[in-house]
Short mmCIF file of C-alpha atoms and ligand atoms in Angstrom, two decimals:
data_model
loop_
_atom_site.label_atom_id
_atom_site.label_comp_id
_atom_site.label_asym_id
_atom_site.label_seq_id
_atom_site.Cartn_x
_atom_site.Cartn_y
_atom_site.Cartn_z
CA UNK A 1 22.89 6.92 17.78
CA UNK A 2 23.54 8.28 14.41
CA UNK A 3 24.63 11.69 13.00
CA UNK A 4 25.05 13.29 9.55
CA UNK A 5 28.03 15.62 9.39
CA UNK A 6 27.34 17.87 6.29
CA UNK A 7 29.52 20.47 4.53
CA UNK A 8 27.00 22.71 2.53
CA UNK A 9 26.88 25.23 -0.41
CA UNK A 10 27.16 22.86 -3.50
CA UNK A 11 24.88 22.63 -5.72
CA UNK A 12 23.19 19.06 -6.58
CA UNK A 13 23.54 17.61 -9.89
CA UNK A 14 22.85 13.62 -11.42
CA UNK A 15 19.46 11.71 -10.96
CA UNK A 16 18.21 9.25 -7.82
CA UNK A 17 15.47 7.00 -8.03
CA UNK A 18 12.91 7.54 -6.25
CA UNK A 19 11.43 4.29 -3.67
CA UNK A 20 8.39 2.90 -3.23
CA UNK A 21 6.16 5.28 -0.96
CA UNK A 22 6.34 4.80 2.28
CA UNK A 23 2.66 5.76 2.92
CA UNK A 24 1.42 2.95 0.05
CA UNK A 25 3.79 -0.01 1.38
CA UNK A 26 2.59 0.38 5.14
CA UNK A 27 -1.22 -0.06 4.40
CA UNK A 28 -0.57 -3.01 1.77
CA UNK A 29 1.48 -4.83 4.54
CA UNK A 30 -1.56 -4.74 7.01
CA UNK A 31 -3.64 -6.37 4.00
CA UNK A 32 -1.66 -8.99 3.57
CA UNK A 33 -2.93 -10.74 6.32
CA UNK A 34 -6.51 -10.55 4.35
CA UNK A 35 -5.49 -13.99 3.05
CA UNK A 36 -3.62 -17.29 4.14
CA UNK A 37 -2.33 -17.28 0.08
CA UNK A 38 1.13 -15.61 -0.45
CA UNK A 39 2.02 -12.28 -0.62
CA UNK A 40 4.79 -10.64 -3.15
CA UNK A 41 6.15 -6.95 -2.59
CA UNK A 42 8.48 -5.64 -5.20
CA UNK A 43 10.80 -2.81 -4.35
CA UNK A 44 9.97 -3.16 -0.98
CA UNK A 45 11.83 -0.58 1.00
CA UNK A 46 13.78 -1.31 3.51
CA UNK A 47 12.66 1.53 5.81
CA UNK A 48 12.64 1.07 9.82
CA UNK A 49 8.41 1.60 9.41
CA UNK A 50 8.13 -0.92 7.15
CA UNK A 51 10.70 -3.51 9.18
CA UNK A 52 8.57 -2.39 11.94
CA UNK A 53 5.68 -3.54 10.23
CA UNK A 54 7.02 -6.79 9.34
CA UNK A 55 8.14 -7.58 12.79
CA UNK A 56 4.04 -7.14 13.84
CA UNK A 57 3.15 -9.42 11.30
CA UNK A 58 5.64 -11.57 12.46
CA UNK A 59 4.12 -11.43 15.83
CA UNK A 60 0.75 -12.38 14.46
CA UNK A 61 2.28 -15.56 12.85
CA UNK A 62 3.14 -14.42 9.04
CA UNK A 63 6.35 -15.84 8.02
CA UNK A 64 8.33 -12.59 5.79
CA UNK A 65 11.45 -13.07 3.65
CA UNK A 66 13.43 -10.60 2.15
CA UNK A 67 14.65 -11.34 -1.42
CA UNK A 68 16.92 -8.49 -2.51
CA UNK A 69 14.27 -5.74 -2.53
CA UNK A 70 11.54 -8.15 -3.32
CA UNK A 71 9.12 -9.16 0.42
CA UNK A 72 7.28 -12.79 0.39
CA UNK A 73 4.64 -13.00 3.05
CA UNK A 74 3.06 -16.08 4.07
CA UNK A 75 0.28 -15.97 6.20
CA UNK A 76 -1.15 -19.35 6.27
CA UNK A 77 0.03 -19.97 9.57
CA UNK A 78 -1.15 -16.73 11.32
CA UNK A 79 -3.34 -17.13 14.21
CA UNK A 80 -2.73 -14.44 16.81
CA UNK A 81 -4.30 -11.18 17.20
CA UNK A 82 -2.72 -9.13 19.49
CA UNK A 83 -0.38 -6.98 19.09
CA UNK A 84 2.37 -5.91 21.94
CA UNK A 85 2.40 -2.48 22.60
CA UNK A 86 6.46 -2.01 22.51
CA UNK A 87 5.53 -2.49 18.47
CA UNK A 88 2.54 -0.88 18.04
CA UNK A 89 3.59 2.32 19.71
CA UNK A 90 6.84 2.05 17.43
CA UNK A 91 4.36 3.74 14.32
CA UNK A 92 1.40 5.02 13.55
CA UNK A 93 0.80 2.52 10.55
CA UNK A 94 -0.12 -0.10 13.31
CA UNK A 95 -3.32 1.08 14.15
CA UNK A 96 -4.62 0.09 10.29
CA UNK A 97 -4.09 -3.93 11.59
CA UNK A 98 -7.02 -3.46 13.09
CA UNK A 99 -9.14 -3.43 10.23
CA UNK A 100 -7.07 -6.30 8.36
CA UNK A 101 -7.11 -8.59 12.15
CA UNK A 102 -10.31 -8.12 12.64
CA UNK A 103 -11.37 -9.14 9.39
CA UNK A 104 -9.17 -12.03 9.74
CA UNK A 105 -9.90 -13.26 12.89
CA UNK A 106 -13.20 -12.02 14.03
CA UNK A 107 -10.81 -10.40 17.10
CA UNK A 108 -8.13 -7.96 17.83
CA UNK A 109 -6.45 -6.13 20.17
CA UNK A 110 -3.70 -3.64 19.82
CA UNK A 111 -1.94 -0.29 21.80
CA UNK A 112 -2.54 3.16 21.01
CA UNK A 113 -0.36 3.42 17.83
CA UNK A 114 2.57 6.07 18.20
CA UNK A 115 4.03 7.97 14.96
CA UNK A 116 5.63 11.06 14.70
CA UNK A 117 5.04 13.59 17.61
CA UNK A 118 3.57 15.86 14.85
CA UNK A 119 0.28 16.53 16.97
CA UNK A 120 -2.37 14.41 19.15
CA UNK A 121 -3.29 12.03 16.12
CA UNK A 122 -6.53 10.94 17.65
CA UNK A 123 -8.03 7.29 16.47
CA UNK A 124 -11.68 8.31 16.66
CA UNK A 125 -13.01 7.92 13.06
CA UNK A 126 -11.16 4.63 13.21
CA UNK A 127 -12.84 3.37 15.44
CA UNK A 128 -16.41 4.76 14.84
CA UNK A 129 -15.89 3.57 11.13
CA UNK A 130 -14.92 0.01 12.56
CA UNK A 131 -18.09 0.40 15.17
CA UNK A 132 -20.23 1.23 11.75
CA UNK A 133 -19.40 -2.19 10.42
CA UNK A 134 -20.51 -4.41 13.41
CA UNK A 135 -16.91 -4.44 15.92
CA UNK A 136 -17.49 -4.12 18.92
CA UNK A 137 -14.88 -2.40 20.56
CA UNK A 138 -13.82 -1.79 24.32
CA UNK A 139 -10.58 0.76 25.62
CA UNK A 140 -8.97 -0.27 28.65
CA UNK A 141 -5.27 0.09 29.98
CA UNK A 142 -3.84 1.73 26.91
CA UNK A 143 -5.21 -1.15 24.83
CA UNK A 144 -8.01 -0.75 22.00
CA UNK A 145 -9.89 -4.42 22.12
CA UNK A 146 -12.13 -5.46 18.75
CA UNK A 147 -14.65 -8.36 18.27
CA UNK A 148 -16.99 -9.15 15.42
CA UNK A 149 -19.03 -11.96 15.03
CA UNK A 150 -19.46 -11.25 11.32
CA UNK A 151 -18.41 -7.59 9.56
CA UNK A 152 -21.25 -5.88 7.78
CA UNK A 153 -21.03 -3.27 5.34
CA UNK A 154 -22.45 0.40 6.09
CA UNK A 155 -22.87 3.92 4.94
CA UNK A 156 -19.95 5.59 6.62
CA UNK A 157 -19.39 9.73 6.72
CA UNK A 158 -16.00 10.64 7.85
CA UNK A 159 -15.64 13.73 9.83
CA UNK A 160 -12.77 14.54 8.29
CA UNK A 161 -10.66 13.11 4.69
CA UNK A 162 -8.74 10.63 7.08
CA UNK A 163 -6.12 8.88 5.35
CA UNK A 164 -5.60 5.93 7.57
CA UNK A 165 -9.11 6.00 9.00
CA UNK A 166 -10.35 5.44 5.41
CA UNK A 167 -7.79 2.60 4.97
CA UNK A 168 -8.62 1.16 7.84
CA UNK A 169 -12.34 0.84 7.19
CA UNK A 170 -11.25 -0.43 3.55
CA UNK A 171 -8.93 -2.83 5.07
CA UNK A 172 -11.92 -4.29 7.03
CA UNK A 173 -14.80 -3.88 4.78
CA UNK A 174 -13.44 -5.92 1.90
CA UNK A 175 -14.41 -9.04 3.82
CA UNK A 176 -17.57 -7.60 5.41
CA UNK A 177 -21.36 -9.17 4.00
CA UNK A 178 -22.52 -6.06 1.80
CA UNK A 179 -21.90 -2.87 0.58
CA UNK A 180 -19.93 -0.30 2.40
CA UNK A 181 -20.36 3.32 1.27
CA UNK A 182 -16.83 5.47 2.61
CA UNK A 183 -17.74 9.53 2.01
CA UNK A 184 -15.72 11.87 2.50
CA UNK A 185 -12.87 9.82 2.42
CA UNK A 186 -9.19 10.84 2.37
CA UNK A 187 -8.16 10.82 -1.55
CA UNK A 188 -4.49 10.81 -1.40
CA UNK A 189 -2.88 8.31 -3.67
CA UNK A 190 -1.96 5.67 -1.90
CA UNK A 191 -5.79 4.96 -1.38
CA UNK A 192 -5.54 3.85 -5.21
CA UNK A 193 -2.97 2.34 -4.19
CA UNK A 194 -4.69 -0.09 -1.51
CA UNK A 195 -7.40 -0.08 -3.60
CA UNK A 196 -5.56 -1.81 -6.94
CA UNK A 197 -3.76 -4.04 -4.35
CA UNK A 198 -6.88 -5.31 -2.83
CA UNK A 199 -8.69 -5.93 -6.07
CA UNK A 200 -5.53 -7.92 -7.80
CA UNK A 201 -6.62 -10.08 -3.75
CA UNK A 202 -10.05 -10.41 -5.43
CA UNK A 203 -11.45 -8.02 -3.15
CA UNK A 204 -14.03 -5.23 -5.22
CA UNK A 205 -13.34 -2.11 -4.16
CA UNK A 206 -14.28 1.88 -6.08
CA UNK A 207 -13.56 5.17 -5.95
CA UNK A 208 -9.97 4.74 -4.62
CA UNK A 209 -8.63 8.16 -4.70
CA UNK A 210 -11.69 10.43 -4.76
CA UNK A 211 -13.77 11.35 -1.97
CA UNK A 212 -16.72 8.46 -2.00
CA UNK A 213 -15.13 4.96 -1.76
CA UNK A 214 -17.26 1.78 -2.34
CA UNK A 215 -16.50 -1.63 -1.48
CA UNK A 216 -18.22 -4.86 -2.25
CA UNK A 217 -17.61 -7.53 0.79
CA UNK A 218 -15.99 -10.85 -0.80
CA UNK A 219 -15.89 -14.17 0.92
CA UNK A 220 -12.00 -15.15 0.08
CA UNK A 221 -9.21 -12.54 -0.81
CA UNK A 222 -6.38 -14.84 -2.43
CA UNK A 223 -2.58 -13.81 -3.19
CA UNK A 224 -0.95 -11.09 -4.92
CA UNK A 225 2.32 -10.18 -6.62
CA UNK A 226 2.65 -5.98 -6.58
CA UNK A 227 4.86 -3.25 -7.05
CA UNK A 228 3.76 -0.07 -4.87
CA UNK A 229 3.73 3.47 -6.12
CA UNK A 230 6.33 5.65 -6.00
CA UNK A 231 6.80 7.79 -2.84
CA UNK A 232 5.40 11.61 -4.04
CA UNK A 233 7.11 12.84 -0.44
CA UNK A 234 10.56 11.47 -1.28
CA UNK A 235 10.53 12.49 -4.78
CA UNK A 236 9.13 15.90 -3.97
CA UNK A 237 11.71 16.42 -0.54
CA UNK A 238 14.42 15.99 -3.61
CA UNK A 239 12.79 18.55 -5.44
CA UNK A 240 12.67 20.92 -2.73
CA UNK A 241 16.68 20.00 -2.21
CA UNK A 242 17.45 21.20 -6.03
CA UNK A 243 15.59 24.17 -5.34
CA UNK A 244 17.23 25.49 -1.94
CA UNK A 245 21.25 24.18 -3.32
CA UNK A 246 20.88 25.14 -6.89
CA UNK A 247 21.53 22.71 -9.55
CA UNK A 248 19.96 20.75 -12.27
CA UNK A 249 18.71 16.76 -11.04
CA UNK A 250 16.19 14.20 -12.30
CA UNK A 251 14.37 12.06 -10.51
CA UNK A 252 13.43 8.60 -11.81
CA UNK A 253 10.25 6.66 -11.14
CA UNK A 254 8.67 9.90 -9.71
CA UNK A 255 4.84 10.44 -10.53
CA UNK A 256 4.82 14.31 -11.53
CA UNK A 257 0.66 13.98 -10.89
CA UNK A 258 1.24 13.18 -7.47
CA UNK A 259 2.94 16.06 -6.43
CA UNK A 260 1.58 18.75 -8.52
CA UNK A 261 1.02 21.15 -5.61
CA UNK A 262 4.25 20.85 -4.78
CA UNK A 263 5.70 20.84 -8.66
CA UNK A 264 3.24 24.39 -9.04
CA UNK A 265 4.98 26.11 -6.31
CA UNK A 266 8.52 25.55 -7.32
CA UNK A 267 7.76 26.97 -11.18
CA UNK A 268 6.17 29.94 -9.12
CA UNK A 269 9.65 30.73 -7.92
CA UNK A 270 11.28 30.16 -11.42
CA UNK A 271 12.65 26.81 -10.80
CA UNK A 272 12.59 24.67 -14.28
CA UNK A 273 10.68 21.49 -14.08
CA UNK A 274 10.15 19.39 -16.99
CA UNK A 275 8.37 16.00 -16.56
CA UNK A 276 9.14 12.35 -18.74
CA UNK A 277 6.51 9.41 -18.70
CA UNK A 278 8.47 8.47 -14.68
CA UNK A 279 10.91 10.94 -14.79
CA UNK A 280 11.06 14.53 -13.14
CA UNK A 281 13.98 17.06 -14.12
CA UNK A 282 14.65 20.23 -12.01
CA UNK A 283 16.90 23.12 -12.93
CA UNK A 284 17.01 25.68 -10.35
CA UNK A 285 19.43 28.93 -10.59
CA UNK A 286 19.61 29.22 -6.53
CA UNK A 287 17.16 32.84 -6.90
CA UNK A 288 14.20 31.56 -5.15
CA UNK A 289 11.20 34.29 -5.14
CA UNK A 290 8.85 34.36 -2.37
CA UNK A 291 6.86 31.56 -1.77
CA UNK A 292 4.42 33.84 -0.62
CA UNK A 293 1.46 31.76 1.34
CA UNK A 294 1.46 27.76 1.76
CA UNK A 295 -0.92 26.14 3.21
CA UNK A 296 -1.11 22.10 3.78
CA UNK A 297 -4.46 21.14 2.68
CA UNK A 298 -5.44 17.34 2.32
CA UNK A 299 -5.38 15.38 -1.81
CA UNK A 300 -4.87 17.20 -3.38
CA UNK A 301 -3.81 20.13 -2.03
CA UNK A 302 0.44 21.08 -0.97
CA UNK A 303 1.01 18.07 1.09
CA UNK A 304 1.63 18.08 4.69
CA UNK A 305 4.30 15.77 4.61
CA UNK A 306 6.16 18.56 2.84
CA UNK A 307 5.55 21.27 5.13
CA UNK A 308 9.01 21.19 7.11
CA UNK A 309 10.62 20.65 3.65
CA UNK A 310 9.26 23.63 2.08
CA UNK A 311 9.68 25.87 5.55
CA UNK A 312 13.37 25.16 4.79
CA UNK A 313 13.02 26.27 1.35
CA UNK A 314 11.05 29.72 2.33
CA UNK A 315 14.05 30.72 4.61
CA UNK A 316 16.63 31.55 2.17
CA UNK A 317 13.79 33.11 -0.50
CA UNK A 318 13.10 36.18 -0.88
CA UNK A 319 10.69 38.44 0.83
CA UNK A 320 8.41 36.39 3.66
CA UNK A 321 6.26 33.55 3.42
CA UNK A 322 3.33 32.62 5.61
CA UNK A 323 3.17 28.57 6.10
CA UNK A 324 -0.32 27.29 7.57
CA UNK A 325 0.00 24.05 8.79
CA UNK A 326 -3.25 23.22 8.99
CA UNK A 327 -3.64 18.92 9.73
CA UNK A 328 -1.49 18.68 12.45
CA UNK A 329 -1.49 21.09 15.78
CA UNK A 330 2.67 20.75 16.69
CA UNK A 331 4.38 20.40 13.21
CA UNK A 332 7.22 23.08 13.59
CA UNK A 333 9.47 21.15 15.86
CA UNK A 334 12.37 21.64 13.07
CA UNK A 335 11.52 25.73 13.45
CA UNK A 336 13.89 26.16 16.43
CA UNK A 337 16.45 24.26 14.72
CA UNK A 338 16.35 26.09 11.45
CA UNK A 339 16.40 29.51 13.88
CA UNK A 340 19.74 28.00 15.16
CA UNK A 341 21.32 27.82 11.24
CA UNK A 342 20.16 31.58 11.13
CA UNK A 343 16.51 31.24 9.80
CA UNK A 344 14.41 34.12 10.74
CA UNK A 345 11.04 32.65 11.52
CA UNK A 346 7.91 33.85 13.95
CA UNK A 347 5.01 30.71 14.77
CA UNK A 348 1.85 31.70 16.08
CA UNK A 349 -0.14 28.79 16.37
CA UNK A 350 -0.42 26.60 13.10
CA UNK A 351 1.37 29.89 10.86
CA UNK A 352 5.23 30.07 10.54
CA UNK A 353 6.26 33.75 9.50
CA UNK A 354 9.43 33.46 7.59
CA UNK A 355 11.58 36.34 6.43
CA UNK A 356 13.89 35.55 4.17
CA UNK A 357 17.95 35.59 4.28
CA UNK A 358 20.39 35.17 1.80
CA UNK A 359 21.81 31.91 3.07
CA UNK A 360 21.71 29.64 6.53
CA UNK A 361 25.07 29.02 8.19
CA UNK A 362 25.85 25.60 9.39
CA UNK A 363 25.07 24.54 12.74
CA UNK A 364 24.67 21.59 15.15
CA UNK A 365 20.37 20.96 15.06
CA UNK A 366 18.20 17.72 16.25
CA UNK A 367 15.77 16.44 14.21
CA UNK A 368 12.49 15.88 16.18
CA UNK A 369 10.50 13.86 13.67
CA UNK A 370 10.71 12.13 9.61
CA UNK A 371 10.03 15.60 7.72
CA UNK A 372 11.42 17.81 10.15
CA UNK A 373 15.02 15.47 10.02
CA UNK A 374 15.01 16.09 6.06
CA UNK A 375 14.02 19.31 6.18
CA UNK A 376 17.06 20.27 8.51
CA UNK A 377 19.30 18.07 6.11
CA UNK A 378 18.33 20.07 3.34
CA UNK A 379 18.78 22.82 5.15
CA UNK A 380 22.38 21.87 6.08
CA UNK A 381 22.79 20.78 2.55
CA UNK A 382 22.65 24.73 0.98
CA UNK A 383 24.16 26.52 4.35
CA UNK A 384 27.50 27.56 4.30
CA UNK A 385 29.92 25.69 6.38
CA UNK A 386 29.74 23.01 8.77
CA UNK A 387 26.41 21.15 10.13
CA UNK A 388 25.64 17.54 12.17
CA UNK A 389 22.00 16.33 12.58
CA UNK A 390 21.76 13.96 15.21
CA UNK A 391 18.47 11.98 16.05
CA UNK A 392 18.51 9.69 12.61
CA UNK A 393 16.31 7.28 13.45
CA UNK A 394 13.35 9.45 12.86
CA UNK A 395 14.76 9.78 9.26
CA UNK A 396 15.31 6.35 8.71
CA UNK A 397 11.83 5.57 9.11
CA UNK A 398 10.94 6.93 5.64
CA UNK A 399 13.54 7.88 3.87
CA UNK A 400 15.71 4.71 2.08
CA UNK A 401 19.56 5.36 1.98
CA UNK A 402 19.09 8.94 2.32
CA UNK A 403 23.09 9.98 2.29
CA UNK A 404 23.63 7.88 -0.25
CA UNK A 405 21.20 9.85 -2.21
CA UNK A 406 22.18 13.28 -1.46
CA UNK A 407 26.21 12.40 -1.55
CA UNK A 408 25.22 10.81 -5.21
CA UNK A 409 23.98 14.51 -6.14
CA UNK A 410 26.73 15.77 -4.92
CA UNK A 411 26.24 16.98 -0.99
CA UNK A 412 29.21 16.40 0.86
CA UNK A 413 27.57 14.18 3.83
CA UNK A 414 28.34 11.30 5.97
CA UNK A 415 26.62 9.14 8.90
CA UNK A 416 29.17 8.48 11.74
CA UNK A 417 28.24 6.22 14.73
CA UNK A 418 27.91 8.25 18.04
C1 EPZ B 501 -1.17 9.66 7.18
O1 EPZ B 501 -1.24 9.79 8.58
C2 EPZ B 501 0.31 9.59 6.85
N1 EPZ B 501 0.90 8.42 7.51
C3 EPZ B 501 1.00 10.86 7.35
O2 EPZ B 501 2.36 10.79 6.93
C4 EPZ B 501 0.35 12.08 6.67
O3 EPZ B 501 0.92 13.24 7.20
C5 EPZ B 501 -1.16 12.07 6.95
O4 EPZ B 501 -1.73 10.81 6.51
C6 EPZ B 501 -1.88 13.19 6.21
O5 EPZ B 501 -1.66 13.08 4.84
C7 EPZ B 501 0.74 7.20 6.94
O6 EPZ B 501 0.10 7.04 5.93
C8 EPZ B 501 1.40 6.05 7.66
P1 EPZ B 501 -4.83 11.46 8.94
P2 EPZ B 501 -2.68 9.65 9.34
O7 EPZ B 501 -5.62 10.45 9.67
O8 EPZ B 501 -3.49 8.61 8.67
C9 EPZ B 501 -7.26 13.91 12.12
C10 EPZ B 501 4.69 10.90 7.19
O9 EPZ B 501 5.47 11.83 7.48
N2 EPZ B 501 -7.80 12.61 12.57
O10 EPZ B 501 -5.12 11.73 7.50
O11 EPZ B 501 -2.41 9.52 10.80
C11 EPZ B 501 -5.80 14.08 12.52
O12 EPZ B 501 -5.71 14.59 13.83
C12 EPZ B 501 3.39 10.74 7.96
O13 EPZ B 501 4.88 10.05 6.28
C13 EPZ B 501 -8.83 12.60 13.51
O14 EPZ B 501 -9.28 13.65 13.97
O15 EPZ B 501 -3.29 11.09 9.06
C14 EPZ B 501 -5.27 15.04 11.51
O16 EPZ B 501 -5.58 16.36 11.93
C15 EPZ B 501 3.21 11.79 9.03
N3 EPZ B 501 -9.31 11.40 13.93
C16 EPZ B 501 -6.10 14.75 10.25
O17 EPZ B 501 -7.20 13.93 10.69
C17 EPZ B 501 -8.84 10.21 13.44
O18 EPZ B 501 -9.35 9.14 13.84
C18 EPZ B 501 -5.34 14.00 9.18
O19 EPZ B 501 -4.85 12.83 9.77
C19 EPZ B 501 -7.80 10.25 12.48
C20 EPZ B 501 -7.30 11.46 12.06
#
């Protein structure tokens, strides 16, 4: 076990560059196994989801190699299609295999997928999008079990903008006989993402990043060389850092489009943000106004991976600010521990209340999942005195040399072995 031991009140200053998204990499790694040509992954990051990842494909008979930052997958060899449960309940990125094994091998079978405990994360549109283009699929003993004789395309309506449900069907459709139609599909950039990968594969896919996606089924995909977006969550959890400590930062390759929810909120409490081609700056006095009313909304609305982030944020601005979480059904975990650093905060179902004070004071506080732990490091970051966060793994799962990061901006952190 890990802690950070953190000794706030500076402000940050000097620029970090921002890694390859998180949310982009994950999804391109389960299409990799789309072909038995090689795969190439610049700027891979070395994140424990996406060494998660590779250790499923490795389990599935793709040999990975890490050169530097850059990942070489070889599939050619890959010819099993399970997927043990110890790994699949590691993440929630697992459950997209499905899609990519099934297309590969007519068969798969994989665990409930696990993730952060940020609510019950149901598979159901999944599946029913997988059912929709000919898999037959049976649940028994924890396990889901998929088999296709031959993937067809379909006219599929999503109940709701799933990101990884629309991936998934993507992931399998590419290699299905016809047209599939995806509507209502999630439209967060990293479905461009996919969606550029794929078609450098040879795969002919449309619509990548708006709400109807359509995809051509191809007979081969071959092999790609790609560098993956940026990660909008990291660059804009830095943003939110500048903001609570005070300071001036930039952030380089950082997509300013990507996060302009986030970017909109942060001029609405008089931070200065002034955007370069791939660069972001921030100047931020340390007055924050009230944020006033957030509310997570899907693409492209203020992103739910920044919820805990921004929560942080709202306690030391002024006045109160209502956050409505409104994709997940238990995202405040990092609520009690921000309570413990002196936040004043009421939740009632998906709304925090926050009232805010003029600074948090250091304390000892858990992180209970990814955005909660870098919420509470931010948060540690601009309190006064002393703080630890323990629990690190759940922030090494997105964030890539996170200290390192801060401490280069000037936060006086460290990670000690416990
Ligand atoms: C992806 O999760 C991201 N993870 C999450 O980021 C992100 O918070 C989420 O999208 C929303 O943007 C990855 O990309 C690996 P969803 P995903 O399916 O695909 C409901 C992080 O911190 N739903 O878009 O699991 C679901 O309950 C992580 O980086 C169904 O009802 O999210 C939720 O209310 C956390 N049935 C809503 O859709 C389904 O079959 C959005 O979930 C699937 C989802």
């Amino acid at each position: 076990m890990d802690k950070f031991i953190i000794e706030g009140g500076r402000p940050l200053y000097g620029e970090v560059e921002i890694q390859s998204a998180k949310n982009a990499v994950l999804p391109l790694l389960a299409a990799s196994i789309l072909t038995d040509e090689r795969v190439i992954i610049h700027k891979c990051p070395r994140i424990r989801d996406v060494l998660n990842m590779i250790q499923i494909l490795g389990e599935l008979g793709c040999k990975t190699t890490f050169y530097e930052d850059t990942l070489v997958i070889d599939s050619a060899d890959a010819a099993n299609h399970e997927i043990p449960s110890e790994l699949a309940k590691e993440l929630r990125s697992s459950i997209f295999m499905l899609g990519s094994v099934v297309a590969r091998f007519g068969k798969a079978k994989i665990a409930y997928p696990g993730g952060c405990d940020i609510g019950i994360r149901p598979v159901d549109l999944h599946l029913k999008g997988l059912k929709s283009l000919n898999v037959k699929i049976s649940e028994e003993g924890g396990y889901i079990n998929c088999s296709c004789d031959r993937l067809t395309g379909a006219d599929i309506l999503l109940d709701c903008p799933s990101v990884g449900a629309t991936e998934n069907i993507i992931l399998a459709a590419v290699r299905g006989r016809g047209t599939t139609l995806i509507r209502n599909a999630a439209k967060e950039p990293e479905i461009r993402d996919l969606q550029n990968f794929l078609n450098r594969m040879g795969a002919k896919v449309a619509g990548g990043g708006t709400s109807t996606v359509r995809i051509e089924g191809v007979e081969k995909l071959g092999g790609v060389e790609y560098t993956p977006m940026s990660d909008r969550i990291e660059a804009g959890t830095f943003l939110i850092g500048a903001a609570m400590c005070g300071g001036e930062i930039g952030l380089n390759n950082a997509c300013a489009d990507n996060i302009a929810a986030v970017i909109h909120k942060l001029r609405e409490i008089s931070c200065k943000i002034s955007v370069k081609n791939d660069k972001i700056y921030i100047k931020s006095g340390g007055t924050r106004k009230s944020l006033r009313m957030i509310e997570t909304m899907p693409y492209p609305g203020f992103p739910t991976d920044l919820q805990a982030p921004v929560t942080a944020l709202a306690c030391i601005s002024e006045g109160s600010t209502v956050v409505v979480e409104n994709l997940f059904e238990t995202r405040f975990k990092h609520v009690p521990e921000l309570i413990r650093m002196g936040a004043d905060i009421t939740v009632r179902g998906r709304a925090a209340f926050v009232r805010g004070v003029p600074s948090l004071r250091g304390a000892d506080v858990v992180a209970g999942d990814l955005r909660g732990g870098a919420a509470l490091t931010l948060a540690a970051a601009s309190a006064e005195g002393l703080s630890t966060v323990t629990d690190l793994y759940h922030i090494d799962r997105g964030y890539s040399g996170f200290e390192y990061k801060l401490s280069s901006l000037g936060v006086r952190i460290r990670r000690v072995h416990i």
